[in-house]
PDB file of C-alpha atoms in Angstrom:
ATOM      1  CA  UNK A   1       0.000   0.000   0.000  1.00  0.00           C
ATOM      2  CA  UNK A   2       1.570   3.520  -0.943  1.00  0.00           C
ATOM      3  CA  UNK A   3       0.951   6.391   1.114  1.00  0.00           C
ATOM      4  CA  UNK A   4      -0.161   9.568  -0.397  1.00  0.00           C
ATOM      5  CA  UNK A   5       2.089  12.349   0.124  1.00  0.00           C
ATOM      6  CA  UNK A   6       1.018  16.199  -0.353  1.00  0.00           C
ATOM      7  CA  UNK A   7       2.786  18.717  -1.905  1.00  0.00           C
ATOM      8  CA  UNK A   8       2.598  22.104  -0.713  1.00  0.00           C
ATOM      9  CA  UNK A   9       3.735  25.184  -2.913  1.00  0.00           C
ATOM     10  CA  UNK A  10       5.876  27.833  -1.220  1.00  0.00           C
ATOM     11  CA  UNK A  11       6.111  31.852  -1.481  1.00  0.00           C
ATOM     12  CA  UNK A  12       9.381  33.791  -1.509  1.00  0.00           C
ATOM     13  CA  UNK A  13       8.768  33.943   2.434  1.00  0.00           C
ATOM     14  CA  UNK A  14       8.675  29.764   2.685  1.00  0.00           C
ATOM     15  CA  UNK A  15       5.118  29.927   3.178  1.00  0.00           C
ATOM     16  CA  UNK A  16       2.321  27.345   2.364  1.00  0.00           C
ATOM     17  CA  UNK A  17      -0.222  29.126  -0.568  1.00  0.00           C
ATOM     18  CA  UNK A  18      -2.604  27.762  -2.366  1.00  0.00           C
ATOM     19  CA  UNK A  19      -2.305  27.695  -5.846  1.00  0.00           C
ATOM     20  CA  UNK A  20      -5.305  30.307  -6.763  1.00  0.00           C
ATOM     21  CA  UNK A  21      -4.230  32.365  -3.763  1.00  0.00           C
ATOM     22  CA  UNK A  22      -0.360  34.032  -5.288  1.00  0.00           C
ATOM     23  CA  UNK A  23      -1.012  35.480  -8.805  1.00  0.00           C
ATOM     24  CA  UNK A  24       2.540  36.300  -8.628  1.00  0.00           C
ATOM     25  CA  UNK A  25       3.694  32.886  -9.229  1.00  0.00           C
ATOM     26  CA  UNK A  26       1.947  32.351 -12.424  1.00  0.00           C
ATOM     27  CA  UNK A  27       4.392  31.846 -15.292  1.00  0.00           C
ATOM     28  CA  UNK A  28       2.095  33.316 -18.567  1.00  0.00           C
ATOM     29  CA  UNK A  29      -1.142  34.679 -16.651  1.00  0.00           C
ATOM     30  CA  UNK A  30      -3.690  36.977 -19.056  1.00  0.00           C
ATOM     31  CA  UNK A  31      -1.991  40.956 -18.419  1.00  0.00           C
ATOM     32  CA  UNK A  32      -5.490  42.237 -17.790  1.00  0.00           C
ATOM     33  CA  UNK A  33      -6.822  40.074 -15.050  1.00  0.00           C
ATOM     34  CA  UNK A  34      -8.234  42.322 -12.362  1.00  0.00           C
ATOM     35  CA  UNK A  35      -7.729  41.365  -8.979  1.00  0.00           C
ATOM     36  CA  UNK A  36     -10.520  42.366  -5.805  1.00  0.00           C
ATOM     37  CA  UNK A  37      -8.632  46.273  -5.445  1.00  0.00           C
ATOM     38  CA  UNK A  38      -8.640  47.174  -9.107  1.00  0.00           C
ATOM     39  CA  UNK A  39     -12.512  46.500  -9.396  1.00  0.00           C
ATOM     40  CA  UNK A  40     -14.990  49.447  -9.648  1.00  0.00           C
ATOM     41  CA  UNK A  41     -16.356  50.964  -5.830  1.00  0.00           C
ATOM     42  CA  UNK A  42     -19.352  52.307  -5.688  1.00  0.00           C
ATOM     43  CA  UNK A  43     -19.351  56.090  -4.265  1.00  0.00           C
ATOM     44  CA  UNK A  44     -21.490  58.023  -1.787  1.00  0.00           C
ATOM     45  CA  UNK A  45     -24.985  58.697  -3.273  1.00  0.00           C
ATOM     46  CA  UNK A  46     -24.795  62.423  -4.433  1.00  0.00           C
ATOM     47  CA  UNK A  47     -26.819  65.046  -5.623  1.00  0.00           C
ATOM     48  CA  UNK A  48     -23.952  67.775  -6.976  1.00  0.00           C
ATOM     49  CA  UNK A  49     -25.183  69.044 -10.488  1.00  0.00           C
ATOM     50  CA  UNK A  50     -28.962  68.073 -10.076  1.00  0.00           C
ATOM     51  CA  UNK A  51     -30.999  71.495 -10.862  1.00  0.00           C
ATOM     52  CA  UNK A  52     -34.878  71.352 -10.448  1.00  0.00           C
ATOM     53  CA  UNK A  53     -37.182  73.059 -12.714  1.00  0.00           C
ATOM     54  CA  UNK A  54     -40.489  74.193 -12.815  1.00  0.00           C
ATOM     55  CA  UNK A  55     -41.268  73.800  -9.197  1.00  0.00           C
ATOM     56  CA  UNK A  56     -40.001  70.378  -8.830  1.00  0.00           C
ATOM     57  CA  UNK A  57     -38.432  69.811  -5.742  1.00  0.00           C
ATOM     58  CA  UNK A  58     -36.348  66.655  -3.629  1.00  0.00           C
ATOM     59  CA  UNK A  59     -39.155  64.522  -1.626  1.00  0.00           C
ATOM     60  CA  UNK A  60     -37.815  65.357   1.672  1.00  0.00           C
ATOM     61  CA  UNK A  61     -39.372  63.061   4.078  1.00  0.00           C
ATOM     62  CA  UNK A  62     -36.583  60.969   4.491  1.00  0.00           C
ATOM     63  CA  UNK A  63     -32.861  60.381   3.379  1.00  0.00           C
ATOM     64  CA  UNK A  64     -32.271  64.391   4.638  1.00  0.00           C
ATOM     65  CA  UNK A  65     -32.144  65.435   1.312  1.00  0.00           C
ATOM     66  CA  UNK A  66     -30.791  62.833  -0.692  1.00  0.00           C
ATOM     67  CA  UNK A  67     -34.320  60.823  -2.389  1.00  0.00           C
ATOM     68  CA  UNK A  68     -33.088  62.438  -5.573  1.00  0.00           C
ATOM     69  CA  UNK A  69     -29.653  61.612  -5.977  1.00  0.00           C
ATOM     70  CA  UNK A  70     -26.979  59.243  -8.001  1.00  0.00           C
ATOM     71  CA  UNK A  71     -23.777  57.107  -7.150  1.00  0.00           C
ATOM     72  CA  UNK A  72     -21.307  55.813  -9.221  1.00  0.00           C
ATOM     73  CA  UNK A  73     -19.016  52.562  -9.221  1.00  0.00           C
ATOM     74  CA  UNK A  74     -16.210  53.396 -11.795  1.00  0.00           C
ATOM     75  CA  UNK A  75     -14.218  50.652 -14.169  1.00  0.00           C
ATOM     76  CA  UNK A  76     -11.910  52.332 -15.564  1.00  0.00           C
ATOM     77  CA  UNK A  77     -13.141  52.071 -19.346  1.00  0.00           C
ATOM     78  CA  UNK A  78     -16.609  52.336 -18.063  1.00  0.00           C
ATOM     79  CA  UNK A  79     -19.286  53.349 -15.592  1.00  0.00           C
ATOM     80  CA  UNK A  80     -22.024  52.187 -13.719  1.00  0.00           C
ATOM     81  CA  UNK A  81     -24.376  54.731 -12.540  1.00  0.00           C
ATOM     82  CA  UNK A  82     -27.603  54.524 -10.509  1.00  0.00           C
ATOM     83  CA  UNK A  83     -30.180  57.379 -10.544  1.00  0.00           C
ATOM     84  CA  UNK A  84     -33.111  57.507  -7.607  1.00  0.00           C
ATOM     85  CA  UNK A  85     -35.359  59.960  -8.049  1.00  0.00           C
ATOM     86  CA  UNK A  86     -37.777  60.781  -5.293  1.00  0.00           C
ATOM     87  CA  UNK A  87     -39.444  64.298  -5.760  1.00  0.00           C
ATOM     88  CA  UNK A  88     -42.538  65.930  -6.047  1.00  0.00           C
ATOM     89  CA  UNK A  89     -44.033  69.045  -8.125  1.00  0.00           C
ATOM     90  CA  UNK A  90     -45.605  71.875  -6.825  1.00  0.00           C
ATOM     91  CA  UNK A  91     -48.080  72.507  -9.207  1.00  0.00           C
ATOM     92  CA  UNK A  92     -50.811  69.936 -10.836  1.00  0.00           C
ATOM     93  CA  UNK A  93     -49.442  68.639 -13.948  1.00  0.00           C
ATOM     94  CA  UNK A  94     -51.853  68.280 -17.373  1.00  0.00           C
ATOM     95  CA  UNK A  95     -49.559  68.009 -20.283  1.00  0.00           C
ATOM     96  CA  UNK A  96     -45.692  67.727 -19.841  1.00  0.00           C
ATOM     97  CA  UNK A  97     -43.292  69.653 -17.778  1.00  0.00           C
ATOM     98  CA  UNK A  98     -39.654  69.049 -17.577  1.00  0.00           C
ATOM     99  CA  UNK A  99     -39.145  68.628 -13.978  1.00  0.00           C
ATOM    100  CA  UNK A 100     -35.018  68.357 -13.026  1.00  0.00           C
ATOM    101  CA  UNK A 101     -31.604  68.577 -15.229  1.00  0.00           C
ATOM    102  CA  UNK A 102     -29.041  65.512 -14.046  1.00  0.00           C
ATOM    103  CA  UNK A 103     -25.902  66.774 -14.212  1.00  0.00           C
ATOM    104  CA  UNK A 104     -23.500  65.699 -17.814  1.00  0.00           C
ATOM    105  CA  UNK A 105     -21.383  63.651 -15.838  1.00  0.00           C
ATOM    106  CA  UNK A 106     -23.582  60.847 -15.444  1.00  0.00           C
ATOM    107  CA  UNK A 107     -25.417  60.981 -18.689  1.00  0.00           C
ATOM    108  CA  UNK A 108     -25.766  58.122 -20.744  1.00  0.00           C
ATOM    109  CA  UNK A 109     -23.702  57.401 -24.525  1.00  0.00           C
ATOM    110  CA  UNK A 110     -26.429  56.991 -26.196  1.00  0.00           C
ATOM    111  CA  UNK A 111     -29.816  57.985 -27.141  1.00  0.00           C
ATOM    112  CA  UNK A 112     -31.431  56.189 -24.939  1.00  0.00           C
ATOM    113  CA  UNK A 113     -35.612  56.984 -23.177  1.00  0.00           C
ATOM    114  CA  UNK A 114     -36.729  55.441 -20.627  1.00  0.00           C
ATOM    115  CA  UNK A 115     -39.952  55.891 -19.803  1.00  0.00           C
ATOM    116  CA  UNK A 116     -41.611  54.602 -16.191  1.00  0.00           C
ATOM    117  CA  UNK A 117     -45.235  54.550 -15.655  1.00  0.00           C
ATOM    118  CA  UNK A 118     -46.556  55.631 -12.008  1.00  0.00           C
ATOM    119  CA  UNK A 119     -49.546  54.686  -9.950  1.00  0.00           C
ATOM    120  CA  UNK A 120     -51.510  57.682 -11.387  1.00  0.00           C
ATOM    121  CA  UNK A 121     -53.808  56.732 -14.783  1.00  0.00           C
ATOM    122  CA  UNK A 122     -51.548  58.185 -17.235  1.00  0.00           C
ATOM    123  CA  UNK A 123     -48.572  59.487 -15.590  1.00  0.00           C
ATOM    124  CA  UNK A 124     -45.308  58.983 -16.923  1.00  0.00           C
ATOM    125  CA  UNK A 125     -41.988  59.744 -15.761  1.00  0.00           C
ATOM    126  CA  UNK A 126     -39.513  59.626 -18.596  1.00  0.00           C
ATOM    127  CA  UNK A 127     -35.672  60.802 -19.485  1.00  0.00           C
ATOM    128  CA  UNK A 128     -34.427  62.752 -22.695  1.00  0.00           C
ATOM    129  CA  UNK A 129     -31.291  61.542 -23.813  1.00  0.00           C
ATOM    130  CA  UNK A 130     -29.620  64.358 -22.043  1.00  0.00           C
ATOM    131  CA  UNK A 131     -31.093  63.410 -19.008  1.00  0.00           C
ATOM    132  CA  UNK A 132     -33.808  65.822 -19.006  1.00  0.00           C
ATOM    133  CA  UNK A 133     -36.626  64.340 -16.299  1.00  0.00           C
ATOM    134  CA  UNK A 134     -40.192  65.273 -17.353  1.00  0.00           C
ATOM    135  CA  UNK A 135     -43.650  63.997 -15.998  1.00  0.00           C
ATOM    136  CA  UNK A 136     -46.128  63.953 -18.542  1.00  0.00           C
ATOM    137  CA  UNK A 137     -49.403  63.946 -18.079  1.00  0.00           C
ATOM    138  CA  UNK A 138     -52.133  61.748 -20.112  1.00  0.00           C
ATOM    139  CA  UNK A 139     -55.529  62.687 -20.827  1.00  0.00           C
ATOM    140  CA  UNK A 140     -57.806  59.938 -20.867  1.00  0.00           C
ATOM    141  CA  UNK A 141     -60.510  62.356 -19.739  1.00  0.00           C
ATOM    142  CA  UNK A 142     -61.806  65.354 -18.580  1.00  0.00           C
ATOM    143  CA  UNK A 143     -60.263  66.703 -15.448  1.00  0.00           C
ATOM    144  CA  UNK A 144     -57.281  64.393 -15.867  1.00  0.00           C
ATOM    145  CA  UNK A 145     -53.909  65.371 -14.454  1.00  0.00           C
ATOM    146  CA  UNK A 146     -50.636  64.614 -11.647  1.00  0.00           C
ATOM    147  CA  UNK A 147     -51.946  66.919  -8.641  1.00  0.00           C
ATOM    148  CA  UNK A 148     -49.715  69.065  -7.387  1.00  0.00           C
ATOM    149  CA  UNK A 149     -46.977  67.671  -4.375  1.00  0.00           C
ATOM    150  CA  UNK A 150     -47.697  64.121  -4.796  1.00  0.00           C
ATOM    151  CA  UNK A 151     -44.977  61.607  -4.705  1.00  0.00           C
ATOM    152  CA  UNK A 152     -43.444  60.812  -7.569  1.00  0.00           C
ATOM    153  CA  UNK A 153     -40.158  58.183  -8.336  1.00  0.00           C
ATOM    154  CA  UNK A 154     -37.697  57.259 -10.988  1.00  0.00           C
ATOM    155  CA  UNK A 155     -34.512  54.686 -10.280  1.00  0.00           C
ATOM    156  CA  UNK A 156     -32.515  53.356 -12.917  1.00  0.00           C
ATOM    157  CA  UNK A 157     -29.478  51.458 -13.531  1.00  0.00           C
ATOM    158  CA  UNK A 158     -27.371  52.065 -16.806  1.00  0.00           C
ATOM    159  CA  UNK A 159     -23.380  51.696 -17.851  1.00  0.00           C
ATOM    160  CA  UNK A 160     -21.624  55.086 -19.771  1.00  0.00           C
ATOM    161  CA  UNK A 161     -18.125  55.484 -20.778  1.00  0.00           C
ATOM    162  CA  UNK A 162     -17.906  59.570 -19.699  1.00  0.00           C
TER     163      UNK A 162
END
């Protein structure tokens, strides 16, 4: 009966690694592996650059301040950006308004709309391709509108290169 012997690989300090553990020791490794402190963080929710228009304001109930804000995780070639948008409008809406202006840094490559129904018959929430956010109003009948300082929201994930 033979005994089974393990075999143990060493660093430059003599001490037992695993093989997955020591990039260092690979002889022809890919050059662009990333290892866990070159990957993207994700910053502090912000709101520099947001402007508000037409009496929209920030939803203020909670988060002091920050319901309409945006955070960032960077990759180097690439960015992932998040966008929460709590807010309200001080005025009843019946056609469209624009409402707030997100600031360039965070907008998107391409022409891109999203659009995001609320719980309001024909309310919409949507974004120009400069970031533009506007509630628009449907009229499925008479009377029909967003009243004034109700709670709207808007969160979205998306990847840019700027």
């Amino acid at each position: 009966m033979v005994e089974a012997t393990k075999a143990y690989l060493r660093d430059k300090d003599n001490k037992n690694l695993l093989v997955g553990s020591d990039w260092s020791i690979i002889q022809n490794k890919p050059k662009n592996l990333a290892t866990t402190d070159q990957l993207g963080k994700l910053s502090d929710w912000k709101r520099d650059g947001i402007q508000y228009e037409n009496g929209a304001y920030d939803w203020d109930h909670v988060n002091n301040g920050y319901n309409c804000a945006y955070r960032v995780a960077d990759f180097g070639s690439f960015k992932l950006v998040e966008v929460r948008l709590a807010f309200g409008v001080n005025k009843d809406i019946v056609q469209e308004v624009e409402c707030i202006k997100m600031p360039a840094a965070i907008r998107p490559d391409g022409n891109e709309e999203f659009l995001m129904a609320t719980g309001t018959r024909g309310v919409m929430i949507h974004t120009k391709p400069d970031m533009t956010v506007g509630v628009y109003c449907q009229q499925f009948g008479s009377g029909d509108k967003y009243t004034a300082n109700s709670l709207l929201t808007f969160h979205n994930v998306y990847l840019t290169t700027l």
